Amino acid sequence: MTDQQDDGKPQDPFKPYKGRFETYDRIPEKGRKTDDILEEIALMAEEENTAWRTGKISGTYYHAGDAHRAFLNQTFSYFSHVNTIQFDLCPSMAKFESEIISMTAGMLNGDAVKDVDPSDDVCGTVTSGGSESIAMAVKVYRDKARAEKNVTAPEIIMPKTAHPAFNKAGAYYGVKMVIVPVDFPDFRVSPEAVEARINPNTVAIVGSAGNYPYGLIDPLRELSAVALKHGIGFHVDGCLGGFILPWIEKLGYKIPPFDFRLPGVTSISADTHKFGYALKGTSVILYRNPEFRRYQYFTFPDWPGGIYASPTSAGSRSGGLSAATWASLVSLGASGYLDAARSIMHVADEIRAAIEAIDGLIVIGEPTFLIGFRSEALDIFHINDFMKTRGWRFNCLQLPPALHFCVTLPQTRVPNLGAEFRKDLAEGVSYARQNVGTPAQSSALYGLAGIVDGNQQVNDLLCGVFDHMYAI
Ligand SMILES: *Cc1c(COP(=O)(O)O)cnc(C)c1O
């Protein structure tokens, strides 16, 4: 089923606008009318927005309520031209960012650090996203251990389920990532397995709250004890769960402690651009005390351009994003976040129940807002193939094969979505039963991963996709 273009050539799914709108491979000689441009952009946006409005897309769009988004866009517009680093010219930036950090720290029980050591004081910075927050923590642990313990070949221990942003940061900053498998069928990392890998080069360990594949919270209490015992850092990746687990906990769900209440936690990443419902392009990295944050700052006094300093890996950042993030937190308030979590959990509980009701499907661990599931009897990717025809978009997982669905606010705005999910899933399972033994469409790539040769092929393929995307 390939869409045909007028010229009979199959349409490239990455380039649906080719031939439909003008392609610019050079700056146009004469500027275009702004009305024209707006019309074209609005058309693309409206078409692309139809997908998440169905509520059938896992994760990806976290709030996207039209009124909230319009409000954030308005706040953005006042500072879209401002560089956050220009604190002197725009003191509003210092206000927005310090308050974003403080509000996030408060939500994650930052005050609890004083019970352990009154001289500790949670602090942090605003970054461009979860990957940068994580990269900053990796750099901090590397530089702190080098300065204080003379560690020159740093290692960080992470569960296999932790986000690849850690692997990426390790690759960028020259830190070896030691990967620990997760236990079966619990799918959480074992604290003993983490401890067994600690050596004099270990600068920190990592746990997720919750992890991206299954939304599960690692045994953080135990990992905290391991970190304390060995005097090393402990980063909790709350990029995904940081802005929703505190509210789910307040709703009365049983959530183990995941934040600064744990005495061994030295840093937490939490994404404002996910369940903080802010615009894309912001996250917060928090540290137990300012000593850690010092290792994040970059200063270079000897430049002809002036004395240079920057707090994160980014240089210029848009002040609009900081204004909008601040506005998101302040406009929703604790009651707004709590209401959002309640609506999300209502749908998530329905989805979980629908999966659990089907013989042959296994929910992974004890999830909350993100439900991962697999099957031993069926090819889970057959179910994905079928659900695609009904407009559902899951995230495909591998090692082992599984699917996940992450509930965000768009799902809560579609009436009876849970019932529709239940009905479609039952049909998807019948489809998978009828097709046992035939290869599923959505699994083509996954067969290759994990094989040494296969990995090289997949790497080449993925790089090829980027090259193609950047080609005109
Ligand atoms: C999204 C996510 C990240 C990375 O964040 P980006 O904002 O995409 O850079 C890290 N960890 C988890 C668990 C995530 O879900």
PDB file of C-alpha atoms and ligand atoms in Angstrom, residues 62 128-132 134 161-166 208-213 237-241 269 271 273-274 280 282-283, ligand 1:
ATOM      1  CA  TYR A  62       1.982  15.620  26.685  1.00  0.00           C
ATOM      2  CA  SER A 128      17.143  22.207  26.877  1.00  0.00           C
ATOM      3  CA  GLY A 129      15.718  18.755  27.587  1.00  0.00           C
ATOM      4  CA  GLY A 130      16.158  15.460  29.385  1.00  0.00           C
ATOM      5  CA  SER A 131      19.212  14.462  27.390  1.00  0.00           C
ATOM      6  CA  GLU A 132      21.040  17.629  28.380  1.00  0.00           C
ATOM      7  CA  ILE A 134      21.401  13.751  32.049  1.00  0.00           C
ATOM      8  CA  THR A 161      16.436  -0.022  30.842  1.00  0.00           C
ATOM      9  CA  ALA A 162      17.838   3.462  31.592  1.00  0.00           C
ATOM     10  CA  HIS A 163      17.586   5.973  28.749  1.00  0.00           C
ATOM     11  CA  PRO A 164      20.194   6.036  25.936  1.00  0.00           C
ATOM     12  CA  ALA A 165      20.827   9.683  26.856  1.00  0.00           C
ATOM     13  CA  PHE A 166      23.239   8.186  29.438  1.00  0.00           C
ATOM     14  CA  SER A 208      14.934   5.467  36.767  1.00  0.00           C
ATOM     15  CA  ALA A 209      11.613   6.836  38.026  1.00  0.00           C
ATOM     16  CA  GLY A 210      10.168   5.507  35.846  1.00  0.00           C
ATOM     17  CA  ASN A 211      12.073   4.053  32.979  1.00  0.00           C
ATOM     18  CA  TYR A 212      11.094   4.674  29.386  1.00  0.00           C
ATOM     19  CA  PRO A 213      10.525   1.079  28.216  1.00  0.00           C
ATOM     20  CA  ASP A 237      16.276   9.789  36.045  1.00  0.00           C
ATOM     21  CA  GLY A 238      12.896  11.377  36.578  1.00  0.00           C
ATOM     22  CA  CYS A 239      12.818  12.836  33.059  1.00  0.00           C
ATOM     23  CA  LEU A 240       9.611  10.943  32.385  1.00  0.00           C
ATOM     24  CA  GLY A 241       8.114  10.403  35.831  1.00  0.00           C
ATOM     25  CA  SER A 269      16.496  15.028  36.149  1.00  0.00           C
ATOM     26  CA  ASP A 271      11.447  17.136  32.219  1.00  0.00           C
ATOM     27  CA  HIS A 273       8.549  19.519  28.552  1.00  0.00           C
ATOM     28  CA  LYS A 274       6.919  16.171  29.332  1.00  0.00           C
ATOM     29  CA  LYS A 280       9.267  21.478  24.058  1.00  0.00           C
ATOM     30  CA  THR A 282      13.134  22.520  28.645  1.00  0.00           C
ATOM     31  CA  SER A 283      14.054  20.245  31.522  1.00  0.00           C
TER      32      SER A 283
HETATM   33  C1  LIG B   1      12.448  11.477  27.475  1.00  0.00           C
HETATM   34  C2  LIG B   1      13.364  10.775  28.401  1.00  0.00           C
HETATM   35  C3  LIG B   1      14.713  11.133  28.501  1.00  0.00           C
HETATM   36  C4  LIG B   1      15.401  12.084  27.546  1.00  0.00           C
HETATM   37  O1  LIG B   1      14.796  13.266  27.420  1.00  0.00           O
HETATM   38  P1  LIG B   1      14.753  14.196  26.126  1.00  0.00           P
HETATM   39  O2  LIG B   1      13.928  15.283  26.646  1.00  0.00           O
HETATM   40  O3  LIG B   1      14.119  13.428  25.005  1.00  0.00           O
HETATM   41  O4  LIG B   1      16.129  14.611  25.786  1.00  0.00           O
HETATM   42  C5  LIG B   1      15.461  10.536  29.485  1.00  0.00           C
HETATM   43  N1  LIG B   1      14.939   9.587  30.283  1.00  0.00           N
HETATM   44  C6  LIG B   1      13.658   9.189  30.186  1.00  0.00           C
HETATM   45  C7  LIG B   1      13.153   8.119  31.103  1.00  0.00           C
HETATM   46  C8  LIG B   1      12.836   9.756  29.235  1.00  0.00           C
HETATM   47  O5  LIG B   1      11.564   9.348  29.112  1.00  0.00           O
END
